XYZ file of N, CA and C in Angstrom:
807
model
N 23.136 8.056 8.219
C 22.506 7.065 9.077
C 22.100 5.866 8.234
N 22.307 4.623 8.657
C 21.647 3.618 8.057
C 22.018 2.546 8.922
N 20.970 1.453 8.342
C 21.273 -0.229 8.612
C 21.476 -1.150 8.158
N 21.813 -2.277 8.339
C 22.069 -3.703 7.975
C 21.530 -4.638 8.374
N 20.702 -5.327 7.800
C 20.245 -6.562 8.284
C 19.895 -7.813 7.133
N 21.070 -8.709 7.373
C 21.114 -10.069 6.877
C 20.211 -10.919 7.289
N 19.311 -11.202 6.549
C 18.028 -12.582 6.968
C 18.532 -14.051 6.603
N 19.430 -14.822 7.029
C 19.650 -15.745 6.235
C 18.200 -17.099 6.848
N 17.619 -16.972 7.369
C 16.257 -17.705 7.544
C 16.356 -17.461 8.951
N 16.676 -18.407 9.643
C 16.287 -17.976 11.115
C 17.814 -17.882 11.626
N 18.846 -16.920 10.952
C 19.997 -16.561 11.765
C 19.959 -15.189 10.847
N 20.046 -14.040 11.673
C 19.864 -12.680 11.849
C 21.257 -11.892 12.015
N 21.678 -11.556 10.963
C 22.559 -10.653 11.492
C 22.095 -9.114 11.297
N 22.363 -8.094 12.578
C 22.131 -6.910 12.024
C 23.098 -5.639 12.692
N 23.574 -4.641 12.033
C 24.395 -3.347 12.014
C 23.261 -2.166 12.156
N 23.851 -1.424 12.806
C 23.316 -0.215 13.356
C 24.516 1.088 13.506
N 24.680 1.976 12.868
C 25.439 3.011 12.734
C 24.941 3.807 13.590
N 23.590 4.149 13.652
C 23.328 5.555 14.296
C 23.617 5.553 15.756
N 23.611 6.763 16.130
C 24.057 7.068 17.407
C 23.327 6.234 18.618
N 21.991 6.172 18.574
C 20.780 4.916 19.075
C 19.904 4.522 18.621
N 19.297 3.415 18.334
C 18.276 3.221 18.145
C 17.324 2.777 18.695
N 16.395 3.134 19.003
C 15.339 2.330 19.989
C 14.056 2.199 19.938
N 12.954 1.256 20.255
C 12.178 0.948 20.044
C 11.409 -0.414 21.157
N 10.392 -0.866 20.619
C 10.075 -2.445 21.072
C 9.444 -3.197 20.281
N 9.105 -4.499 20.987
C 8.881 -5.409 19.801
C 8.511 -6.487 20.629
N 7.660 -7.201 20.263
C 6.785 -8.275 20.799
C 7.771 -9.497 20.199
N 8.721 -10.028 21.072
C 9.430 -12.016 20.953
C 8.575 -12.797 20.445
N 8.022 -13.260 19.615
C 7.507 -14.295 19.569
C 8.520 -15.762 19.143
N 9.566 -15.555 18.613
C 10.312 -17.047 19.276
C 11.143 -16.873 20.400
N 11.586 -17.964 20.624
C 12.982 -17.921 21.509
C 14.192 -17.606 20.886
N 15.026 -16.963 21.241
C 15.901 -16.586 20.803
C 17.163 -16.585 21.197
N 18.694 -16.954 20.906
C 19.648 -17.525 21.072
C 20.302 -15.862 20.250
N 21.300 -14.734 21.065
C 21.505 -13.667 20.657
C 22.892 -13.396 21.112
N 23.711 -12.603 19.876
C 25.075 -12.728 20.426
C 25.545 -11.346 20.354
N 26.175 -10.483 21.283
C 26.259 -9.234 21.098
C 27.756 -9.102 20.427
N 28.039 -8.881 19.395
C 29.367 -8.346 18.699
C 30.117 -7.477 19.282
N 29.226 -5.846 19.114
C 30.035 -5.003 19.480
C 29.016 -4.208 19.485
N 28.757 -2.514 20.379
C 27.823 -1.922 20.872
C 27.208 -2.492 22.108
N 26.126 -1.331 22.635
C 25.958 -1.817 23.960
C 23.987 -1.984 23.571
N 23.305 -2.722 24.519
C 22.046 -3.318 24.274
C 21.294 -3.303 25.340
N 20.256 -2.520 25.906
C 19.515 -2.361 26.878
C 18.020 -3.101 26.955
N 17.905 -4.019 27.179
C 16.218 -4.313 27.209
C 15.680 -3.934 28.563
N 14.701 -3.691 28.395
C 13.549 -3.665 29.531
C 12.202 -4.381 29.572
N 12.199 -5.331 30.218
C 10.631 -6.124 29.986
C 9.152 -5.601 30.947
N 9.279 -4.030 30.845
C 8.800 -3.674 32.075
C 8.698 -3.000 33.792
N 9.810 -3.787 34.021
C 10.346 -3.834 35.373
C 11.754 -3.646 35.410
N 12.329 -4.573 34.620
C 13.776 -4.526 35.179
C 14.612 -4.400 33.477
N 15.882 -3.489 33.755
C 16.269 -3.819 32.442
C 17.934 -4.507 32.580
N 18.389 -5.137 31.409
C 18.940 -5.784 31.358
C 19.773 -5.213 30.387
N 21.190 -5.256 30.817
C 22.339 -4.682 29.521
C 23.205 -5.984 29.183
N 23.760 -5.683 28.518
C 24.884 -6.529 27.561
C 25.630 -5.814 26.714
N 26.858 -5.619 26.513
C 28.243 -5.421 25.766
C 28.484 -6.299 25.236
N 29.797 -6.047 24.736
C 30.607 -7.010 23.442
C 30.612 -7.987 24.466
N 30.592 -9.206 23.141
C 30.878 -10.779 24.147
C 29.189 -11.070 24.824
N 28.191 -10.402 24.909
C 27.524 -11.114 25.907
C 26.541 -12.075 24.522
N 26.491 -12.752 25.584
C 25.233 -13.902 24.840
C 23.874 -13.794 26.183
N 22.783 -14.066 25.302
C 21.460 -14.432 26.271
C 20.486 -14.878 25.506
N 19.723 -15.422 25.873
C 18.839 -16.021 25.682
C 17.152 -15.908 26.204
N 16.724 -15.579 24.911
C 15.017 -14.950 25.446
C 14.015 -15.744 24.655
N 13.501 -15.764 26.074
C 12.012 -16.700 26.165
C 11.082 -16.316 25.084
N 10.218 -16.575 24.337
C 9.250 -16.176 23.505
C 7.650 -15.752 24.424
N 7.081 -15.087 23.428
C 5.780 -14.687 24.053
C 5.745 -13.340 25.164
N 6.884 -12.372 24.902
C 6.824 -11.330 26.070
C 7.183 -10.219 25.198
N 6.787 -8.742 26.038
C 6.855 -7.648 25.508
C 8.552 -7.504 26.199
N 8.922 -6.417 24.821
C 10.480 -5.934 25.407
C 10.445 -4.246 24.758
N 11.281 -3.554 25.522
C 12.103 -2.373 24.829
C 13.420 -2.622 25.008
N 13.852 -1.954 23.588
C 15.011 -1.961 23.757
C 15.805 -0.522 23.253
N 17.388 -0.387 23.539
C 18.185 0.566 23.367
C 19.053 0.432 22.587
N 19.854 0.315 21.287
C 21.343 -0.318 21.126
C 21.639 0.752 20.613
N 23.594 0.846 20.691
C 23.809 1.814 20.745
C 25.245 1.856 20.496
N 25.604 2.005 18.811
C 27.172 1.427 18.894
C 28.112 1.716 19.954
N 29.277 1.522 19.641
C 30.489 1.656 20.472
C 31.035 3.314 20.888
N 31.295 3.579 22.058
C 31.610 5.457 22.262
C 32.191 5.499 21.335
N 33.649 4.813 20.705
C 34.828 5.292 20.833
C 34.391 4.808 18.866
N 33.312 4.671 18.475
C 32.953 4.454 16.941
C 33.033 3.108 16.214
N 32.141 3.162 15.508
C 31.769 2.005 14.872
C 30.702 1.724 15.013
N 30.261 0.379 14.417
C 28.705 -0.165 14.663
C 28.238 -1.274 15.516
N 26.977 -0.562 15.953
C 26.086 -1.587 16.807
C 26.021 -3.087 15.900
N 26.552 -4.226 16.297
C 26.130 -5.537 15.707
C 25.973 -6.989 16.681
N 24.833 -7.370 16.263
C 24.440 -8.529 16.474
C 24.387 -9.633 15.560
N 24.291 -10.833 16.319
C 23.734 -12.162 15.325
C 22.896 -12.797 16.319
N 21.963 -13.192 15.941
C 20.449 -13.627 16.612
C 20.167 -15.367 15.571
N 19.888 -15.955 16.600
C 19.470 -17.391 16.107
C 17.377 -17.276 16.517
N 17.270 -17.903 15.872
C 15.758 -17.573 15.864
C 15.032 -19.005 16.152
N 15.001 -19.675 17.108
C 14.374 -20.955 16.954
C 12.822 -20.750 17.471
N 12.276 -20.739 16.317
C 10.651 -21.129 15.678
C 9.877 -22.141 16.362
N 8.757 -22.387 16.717
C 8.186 -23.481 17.309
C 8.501 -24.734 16.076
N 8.252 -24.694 14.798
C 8.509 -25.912 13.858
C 9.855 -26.564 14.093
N 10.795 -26.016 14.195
C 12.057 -26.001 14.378
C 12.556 -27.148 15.928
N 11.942 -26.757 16.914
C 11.594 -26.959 18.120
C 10.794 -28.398 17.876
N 9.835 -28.315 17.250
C 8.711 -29.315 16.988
C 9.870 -30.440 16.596
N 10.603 -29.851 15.513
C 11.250 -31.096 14.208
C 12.246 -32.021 15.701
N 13.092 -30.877 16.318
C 14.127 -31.155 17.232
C 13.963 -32.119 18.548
N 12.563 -31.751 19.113
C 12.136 -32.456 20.239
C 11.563 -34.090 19.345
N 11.002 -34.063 18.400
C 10.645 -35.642 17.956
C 12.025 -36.699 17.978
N 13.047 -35.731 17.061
C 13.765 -36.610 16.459
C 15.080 -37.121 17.961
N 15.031 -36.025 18.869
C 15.964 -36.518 19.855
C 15.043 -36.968 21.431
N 13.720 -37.230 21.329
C 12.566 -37.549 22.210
C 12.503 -36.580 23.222
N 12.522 -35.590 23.270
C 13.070 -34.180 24.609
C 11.299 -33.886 24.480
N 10.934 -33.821 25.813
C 9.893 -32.964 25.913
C 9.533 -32.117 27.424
N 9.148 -31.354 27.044
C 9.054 -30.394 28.356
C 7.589 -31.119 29.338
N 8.724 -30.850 31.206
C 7.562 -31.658 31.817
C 7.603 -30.435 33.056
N 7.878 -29.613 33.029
C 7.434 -28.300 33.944
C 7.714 -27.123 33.704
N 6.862 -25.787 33.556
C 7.371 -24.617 33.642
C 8.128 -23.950 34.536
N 9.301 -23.321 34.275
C 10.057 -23.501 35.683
C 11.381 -21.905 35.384
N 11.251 -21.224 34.071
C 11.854 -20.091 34.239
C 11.084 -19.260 33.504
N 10.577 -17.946 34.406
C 9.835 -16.657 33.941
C 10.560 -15.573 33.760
N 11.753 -15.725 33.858
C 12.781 -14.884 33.730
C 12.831 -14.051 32.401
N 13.066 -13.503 31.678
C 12.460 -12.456 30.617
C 14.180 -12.845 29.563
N 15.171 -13.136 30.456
C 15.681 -13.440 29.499
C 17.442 -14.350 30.341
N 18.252 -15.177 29.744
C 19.286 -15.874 30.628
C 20.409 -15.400 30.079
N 21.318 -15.295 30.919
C 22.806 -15.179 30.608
C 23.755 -15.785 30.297
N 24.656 -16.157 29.028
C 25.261 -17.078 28.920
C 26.472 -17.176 28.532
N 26.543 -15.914 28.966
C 28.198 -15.218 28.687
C 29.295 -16.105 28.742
N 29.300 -16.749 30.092
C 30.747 -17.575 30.528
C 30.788 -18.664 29.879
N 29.625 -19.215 28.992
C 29.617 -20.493 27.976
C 30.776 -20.178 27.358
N 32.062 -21.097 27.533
C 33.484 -21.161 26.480
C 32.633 -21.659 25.129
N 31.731 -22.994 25.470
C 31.487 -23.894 24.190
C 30.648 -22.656 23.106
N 29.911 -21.875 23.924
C 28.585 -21.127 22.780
C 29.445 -19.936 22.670
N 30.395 -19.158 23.469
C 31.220 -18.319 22.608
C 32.237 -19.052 21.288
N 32.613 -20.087 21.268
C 33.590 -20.494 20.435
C 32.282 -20.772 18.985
N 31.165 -21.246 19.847
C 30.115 -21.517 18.666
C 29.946 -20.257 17.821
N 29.307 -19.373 18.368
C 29.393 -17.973 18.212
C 30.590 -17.414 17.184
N 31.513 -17.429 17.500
C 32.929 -16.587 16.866
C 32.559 -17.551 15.662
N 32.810 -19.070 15.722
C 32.221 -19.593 14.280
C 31.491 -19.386 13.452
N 30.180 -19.084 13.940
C 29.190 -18.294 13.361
C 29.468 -17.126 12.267
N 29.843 -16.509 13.040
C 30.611 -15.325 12.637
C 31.327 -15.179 11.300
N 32.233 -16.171 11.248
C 33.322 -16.742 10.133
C 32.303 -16.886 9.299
N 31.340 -18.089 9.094
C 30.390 -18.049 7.981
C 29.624 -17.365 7.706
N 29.335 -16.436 8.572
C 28.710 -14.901 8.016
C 29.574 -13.907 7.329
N 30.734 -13.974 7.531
C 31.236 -12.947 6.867
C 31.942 -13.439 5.578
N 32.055 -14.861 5.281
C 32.135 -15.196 3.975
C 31.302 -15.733 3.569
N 29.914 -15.448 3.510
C 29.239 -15.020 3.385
C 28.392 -16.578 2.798
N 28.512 -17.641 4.041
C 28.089 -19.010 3.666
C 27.065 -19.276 4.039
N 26.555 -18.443 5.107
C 25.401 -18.817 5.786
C 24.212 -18.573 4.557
N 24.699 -18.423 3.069
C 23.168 -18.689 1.880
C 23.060 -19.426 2.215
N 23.792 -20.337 2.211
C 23.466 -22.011 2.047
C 22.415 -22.405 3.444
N 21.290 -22.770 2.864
C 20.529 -23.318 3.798
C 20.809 -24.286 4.516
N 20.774 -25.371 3.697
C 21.687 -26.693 4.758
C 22.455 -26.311 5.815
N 23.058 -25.253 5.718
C 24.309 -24.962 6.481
C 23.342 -24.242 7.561
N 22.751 -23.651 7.140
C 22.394 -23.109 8.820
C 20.884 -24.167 9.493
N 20.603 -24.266 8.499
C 19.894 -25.692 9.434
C 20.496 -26.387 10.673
N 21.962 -26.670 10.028
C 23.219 -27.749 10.644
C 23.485 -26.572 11.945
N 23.177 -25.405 11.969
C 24.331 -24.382 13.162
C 22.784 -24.316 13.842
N 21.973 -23.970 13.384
C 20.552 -24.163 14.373
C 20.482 -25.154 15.445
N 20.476 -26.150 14.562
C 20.443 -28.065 15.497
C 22.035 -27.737 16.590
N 22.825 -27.006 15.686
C 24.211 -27.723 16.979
C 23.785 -26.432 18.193
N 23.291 -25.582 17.657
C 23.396 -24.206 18.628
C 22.268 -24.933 19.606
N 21.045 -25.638 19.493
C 20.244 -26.554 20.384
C 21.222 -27.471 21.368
N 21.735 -28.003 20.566
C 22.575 -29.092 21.251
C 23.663 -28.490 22.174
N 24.227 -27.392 22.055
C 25.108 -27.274 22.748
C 24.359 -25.667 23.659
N 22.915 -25.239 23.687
C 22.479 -24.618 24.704
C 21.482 -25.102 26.004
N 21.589 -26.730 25.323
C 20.940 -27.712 26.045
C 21.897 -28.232 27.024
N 23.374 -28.535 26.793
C 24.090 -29.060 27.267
C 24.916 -27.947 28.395
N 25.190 -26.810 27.704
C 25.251 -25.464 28.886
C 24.475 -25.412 30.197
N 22.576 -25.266 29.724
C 21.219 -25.319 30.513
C 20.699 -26.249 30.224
N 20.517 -27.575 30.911
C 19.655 -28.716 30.480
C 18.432 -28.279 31.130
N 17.895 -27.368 32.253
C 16.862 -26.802 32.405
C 15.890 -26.161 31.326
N 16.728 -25.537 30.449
C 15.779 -24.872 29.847
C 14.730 -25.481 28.731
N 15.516 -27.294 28.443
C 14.636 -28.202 28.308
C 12.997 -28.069 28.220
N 12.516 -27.289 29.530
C 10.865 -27.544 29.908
C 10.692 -25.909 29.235
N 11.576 -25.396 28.882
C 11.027 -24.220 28.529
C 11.062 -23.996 26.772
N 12.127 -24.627 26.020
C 12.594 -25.074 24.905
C 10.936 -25.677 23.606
N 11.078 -26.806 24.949
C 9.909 -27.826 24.056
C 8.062 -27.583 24.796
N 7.799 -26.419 25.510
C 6.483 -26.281 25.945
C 6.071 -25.305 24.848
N 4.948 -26.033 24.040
C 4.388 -25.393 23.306
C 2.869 -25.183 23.378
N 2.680 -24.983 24.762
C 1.019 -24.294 24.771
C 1.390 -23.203 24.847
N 0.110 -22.937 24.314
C 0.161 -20.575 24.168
C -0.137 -20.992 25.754
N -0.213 -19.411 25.897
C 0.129 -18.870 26.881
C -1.285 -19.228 28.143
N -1.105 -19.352 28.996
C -2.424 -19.587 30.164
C -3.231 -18.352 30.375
N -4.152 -18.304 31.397
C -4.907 -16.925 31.759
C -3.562 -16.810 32.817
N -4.098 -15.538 32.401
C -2.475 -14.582 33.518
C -3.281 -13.527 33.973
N -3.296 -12.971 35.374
C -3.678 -11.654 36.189
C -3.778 -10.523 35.375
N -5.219 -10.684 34.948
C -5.121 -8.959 33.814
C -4.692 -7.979 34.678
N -5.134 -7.861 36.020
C -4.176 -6.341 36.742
C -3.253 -6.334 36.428
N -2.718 -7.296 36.802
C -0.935 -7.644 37.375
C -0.281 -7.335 36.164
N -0.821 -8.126 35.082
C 0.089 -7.955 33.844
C -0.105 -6.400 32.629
N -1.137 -6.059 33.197
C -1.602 -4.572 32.312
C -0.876 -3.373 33.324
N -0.669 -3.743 34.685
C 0.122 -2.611 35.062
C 1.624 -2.430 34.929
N 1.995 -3.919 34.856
C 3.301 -4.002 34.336
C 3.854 -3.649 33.099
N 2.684 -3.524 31.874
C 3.117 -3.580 30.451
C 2.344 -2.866 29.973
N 1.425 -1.276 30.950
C 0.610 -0.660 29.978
C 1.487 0.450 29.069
N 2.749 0.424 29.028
C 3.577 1.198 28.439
C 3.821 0.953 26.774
N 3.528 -0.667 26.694
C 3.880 -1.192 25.477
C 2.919 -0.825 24.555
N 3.551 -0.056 23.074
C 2.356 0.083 22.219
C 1.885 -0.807 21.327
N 1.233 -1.274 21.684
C 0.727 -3.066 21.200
C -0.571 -2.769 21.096
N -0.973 -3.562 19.851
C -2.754 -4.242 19.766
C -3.314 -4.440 20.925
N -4.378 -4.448 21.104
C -4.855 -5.251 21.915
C -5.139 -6.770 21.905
N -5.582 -6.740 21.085
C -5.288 -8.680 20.626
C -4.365 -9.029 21.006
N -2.914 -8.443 21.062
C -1.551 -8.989 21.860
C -1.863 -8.837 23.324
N -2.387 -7.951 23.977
C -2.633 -8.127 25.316
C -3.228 -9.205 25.326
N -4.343 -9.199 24.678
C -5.438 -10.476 25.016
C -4.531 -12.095 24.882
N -4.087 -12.064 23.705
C -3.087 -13.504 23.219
C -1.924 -13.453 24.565
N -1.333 -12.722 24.997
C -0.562 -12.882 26.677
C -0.654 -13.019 27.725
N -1.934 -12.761 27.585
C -3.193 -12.875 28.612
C -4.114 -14.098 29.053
N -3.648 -15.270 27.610
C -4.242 -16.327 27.414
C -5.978 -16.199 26.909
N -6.528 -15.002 26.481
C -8.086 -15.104 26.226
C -8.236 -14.541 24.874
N -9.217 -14.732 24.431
C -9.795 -14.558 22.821
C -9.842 -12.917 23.317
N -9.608 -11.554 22.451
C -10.002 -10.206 22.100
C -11.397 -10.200 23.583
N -12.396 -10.828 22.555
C -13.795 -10.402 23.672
C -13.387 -10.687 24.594
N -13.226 -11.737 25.288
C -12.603 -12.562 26.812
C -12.079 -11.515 27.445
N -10.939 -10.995 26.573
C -10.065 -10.108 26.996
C -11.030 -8.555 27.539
N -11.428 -7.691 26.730
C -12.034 -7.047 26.858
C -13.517 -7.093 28.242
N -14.089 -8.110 27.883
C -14.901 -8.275 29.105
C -14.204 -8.338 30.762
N -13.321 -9.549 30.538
C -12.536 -9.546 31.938
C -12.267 -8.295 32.105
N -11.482 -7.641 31.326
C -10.896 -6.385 31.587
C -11.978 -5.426 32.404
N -13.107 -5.054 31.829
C -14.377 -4.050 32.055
C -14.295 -4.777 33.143
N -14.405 -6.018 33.745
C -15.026 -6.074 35.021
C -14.103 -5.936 36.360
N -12.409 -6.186 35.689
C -11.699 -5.649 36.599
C -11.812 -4.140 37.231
N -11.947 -3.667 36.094
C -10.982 -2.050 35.892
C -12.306 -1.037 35.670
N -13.266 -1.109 35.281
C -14.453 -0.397 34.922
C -14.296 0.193 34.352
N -14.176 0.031 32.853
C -13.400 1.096 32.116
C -12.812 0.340 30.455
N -13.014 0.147 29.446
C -12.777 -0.420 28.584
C -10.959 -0.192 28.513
N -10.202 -1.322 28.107
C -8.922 -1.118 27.930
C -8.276 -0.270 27.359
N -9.069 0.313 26.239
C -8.253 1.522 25.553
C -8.404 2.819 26.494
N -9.657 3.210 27.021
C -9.885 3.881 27.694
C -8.772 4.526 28.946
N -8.660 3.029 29.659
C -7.605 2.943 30.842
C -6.671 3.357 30.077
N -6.526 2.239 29.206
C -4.287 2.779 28.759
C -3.817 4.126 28.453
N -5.360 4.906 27.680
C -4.926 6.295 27.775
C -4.335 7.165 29.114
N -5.513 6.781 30.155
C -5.617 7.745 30.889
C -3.936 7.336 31.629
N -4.041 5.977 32.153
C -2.684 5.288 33.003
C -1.628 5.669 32.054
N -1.670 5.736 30.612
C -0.367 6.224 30.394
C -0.242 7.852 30.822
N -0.992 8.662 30.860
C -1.012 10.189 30.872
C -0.572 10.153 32.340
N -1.624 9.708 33.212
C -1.151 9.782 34.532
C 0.516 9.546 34.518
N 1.034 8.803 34.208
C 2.608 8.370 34.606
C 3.039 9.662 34.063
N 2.804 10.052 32.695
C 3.425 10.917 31.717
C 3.507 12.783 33.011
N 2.372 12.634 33.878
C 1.937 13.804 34.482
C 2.940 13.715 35.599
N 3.161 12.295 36.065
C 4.040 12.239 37.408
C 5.431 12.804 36.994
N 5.962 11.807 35.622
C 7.120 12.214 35.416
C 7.605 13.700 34.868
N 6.449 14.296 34.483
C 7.013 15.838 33.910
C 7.009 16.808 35.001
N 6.613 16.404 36.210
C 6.451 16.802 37.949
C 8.038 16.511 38.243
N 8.006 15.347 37.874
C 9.655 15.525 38.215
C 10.727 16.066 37.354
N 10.390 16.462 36.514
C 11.225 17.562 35.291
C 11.318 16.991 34.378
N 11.011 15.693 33.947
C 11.017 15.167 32.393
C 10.968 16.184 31.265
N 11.199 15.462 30.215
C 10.628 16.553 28.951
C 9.919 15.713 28.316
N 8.846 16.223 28.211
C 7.920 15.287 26.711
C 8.211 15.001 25.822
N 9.448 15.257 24.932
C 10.146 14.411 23.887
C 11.133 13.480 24.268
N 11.163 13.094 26.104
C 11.823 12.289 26.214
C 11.263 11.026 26.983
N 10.077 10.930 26.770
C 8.901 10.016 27.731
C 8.098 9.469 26.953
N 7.281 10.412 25.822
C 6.293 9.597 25.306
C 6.370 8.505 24.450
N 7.843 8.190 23.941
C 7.658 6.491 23.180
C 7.833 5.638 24.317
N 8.355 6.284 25.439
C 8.761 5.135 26.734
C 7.076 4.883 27.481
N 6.115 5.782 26.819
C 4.363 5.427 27.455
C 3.981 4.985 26.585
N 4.352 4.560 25.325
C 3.470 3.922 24.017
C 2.636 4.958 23.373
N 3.247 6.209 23.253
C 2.514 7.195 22.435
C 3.419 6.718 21.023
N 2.786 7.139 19.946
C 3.398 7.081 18.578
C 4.111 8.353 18.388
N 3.709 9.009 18.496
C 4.300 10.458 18.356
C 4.106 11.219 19.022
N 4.891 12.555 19.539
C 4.612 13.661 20.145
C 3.552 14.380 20.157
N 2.993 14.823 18.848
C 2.158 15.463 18.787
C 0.320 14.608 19.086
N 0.923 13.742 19.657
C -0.518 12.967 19.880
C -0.813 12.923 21.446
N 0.738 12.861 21.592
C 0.817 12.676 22.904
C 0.371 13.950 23.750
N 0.840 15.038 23.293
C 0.859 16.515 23.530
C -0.798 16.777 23.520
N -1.217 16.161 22.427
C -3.030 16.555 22.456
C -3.614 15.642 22.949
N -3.497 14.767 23.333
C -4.421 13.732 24.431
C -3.809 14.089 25.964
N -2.695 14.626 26.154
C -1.957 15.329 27.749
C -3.194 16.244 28.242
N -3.010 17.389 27.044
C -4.262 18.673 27.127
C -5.280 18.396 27.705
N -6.252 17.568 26.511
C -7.466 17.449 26.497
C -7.719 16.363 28.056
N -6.890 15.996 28.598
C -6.998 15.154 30.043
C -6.952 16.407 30.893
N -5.727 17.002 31.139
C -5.424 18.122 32.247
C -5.399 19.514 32.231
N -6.007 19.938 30.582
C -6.476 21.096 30.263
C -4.906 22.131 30.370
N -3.679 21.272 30.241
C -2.878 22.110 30.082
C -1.692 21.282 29.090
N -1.121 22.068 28.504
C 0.316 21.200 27.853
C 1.364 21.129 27.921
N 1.971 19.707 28.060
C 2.578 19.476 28.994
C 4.321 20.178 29.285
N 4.946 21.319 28.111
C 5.197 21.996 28.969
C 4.504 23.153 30.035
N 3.662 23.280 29.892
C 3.099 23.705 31.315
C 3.426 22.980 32.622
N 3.264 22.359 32.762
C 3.353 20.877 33.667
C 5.062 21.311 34.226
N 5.764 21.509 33.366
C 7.283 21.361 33.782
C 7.554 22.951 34.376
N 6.337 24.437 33.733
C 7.124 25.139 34.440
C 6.627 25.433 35.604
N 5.368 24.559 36.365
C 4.897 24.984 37.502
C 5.519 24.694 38.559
């Protein structure tokens, strides 16, 4: 088993051999992502989203994701190349060509941009200087950053207001958004920073929604789900990273100590 991952600054290439790998991970830029070969599952929660060889998409910054990848049946490796555009980056780009964002206008978790001829041909280029191995050269990917802007602007000139808006994030519905994402195993400070409020902010609003301090809830709301789904025959080594447990055996002793049984019990009643 092993991996690969090329940092050449903000263009990412990475290989994945094993059979899956999976996990999540908090976006914090936007991201411009090209699927090689293997298949790629995100879920932001609600809905999940696949991609195969050839797909391109594009994800918003500031949101929780899981994901799945998972090389090819028939063998070989999971690979991507990921463009990483940074708010500085963004900052440098919107001065020098006057672009600035004048409405929020896609919440979409992530866009499709498959049928782009221009950003697949960009793409396959890409490619070429990754594998002879040019993308050291900084200059050089500076230069594929700026054109990969220019020509995902010219694909989506919408995404314009979403590109160059650089306020953090607003107050957002602590229900709304903690029932959607109490799965993610995240800080709380990341709830709070998505949430738009300082830690305390966060925490207080929270108590006065929910009656109940946030860690408190996320335990119990994750167990509850964890209780529904082993009702429906789950197995507990196949649920608890999908509730934000770290490990099994944590998961297994906080199940107990809630319902006084463990949770295979649960599956043979």
């Amino acid at each position: 088993m092993k991996s690969k991952r090329e940092d050449f600054g903000n263009i990412v290439y990475s290989c994945y051999t094993q059979v899956s790998r999976q996990g999540e991970h908090f976006v914090s830029d936007h991201v411009l992502s090209y699927q090689i070969a293997g298949d790629l599952v995100l879920n932001d929660g609600i809905n999940d989203y696949s991609a195969t060889d050839g797909t391109i998409r594009f994800l918003r910054r500031n949101q929780l994701l899981k994901f799945i990848k998972q090389p090819p049946a028939v063998g070989g490796d999971f690979k991507s190349l990921s463009i990483y555009l940074g708010q500085q980056i963004l900052k440098d780009f919107s001065l020098e060509y006057g672009l600035t964002s004048e409405k929020k206008c896609f919440d979409h978790s992530l866009l499709l941009l498959t049928d782009s001829s221009l950003l697949q041909n960009f793409m396959q280029t890409l490619l070429i200087y990754q594998f002879s191995d040019q993308l050291s050269d900084s200059r050089l990917v500076e230069l594929k950053v700026k054109e990969a802007l220019i020509l995902l602007l010219q694909e989506k000139p919408e995404l314009k207001d979403i590109l160059f808006d650089f306020n953090e994030p607003g107050k957002l519905d602590i229900e709304a958004f903690m029932n959607k994402n109490y799965h993610f195993n995240v800080n709380l400070d990341r709830f709070a920073y998505l949430t738009g409020r300082s830690l305390a902010t966060f925490k207080r609003d929270f108590e006065k929604i929910f009656g109940i301090s946030p860690g408190k809830w996320l335990l119990k709301k994750r167990l509850q789900e964890a209780h529904y789904l082993l009702e429906k025959g789950r197995m507990a080594s196949d649920i608890y990273l999908d509730l934000g447990f770290e490990d099994l055996s944590h998961f297994s002793f906080a199940f107990k100590k809630l319902y006084g049984l463990s949770p295979s019990k649960i599956i043979s009643t």
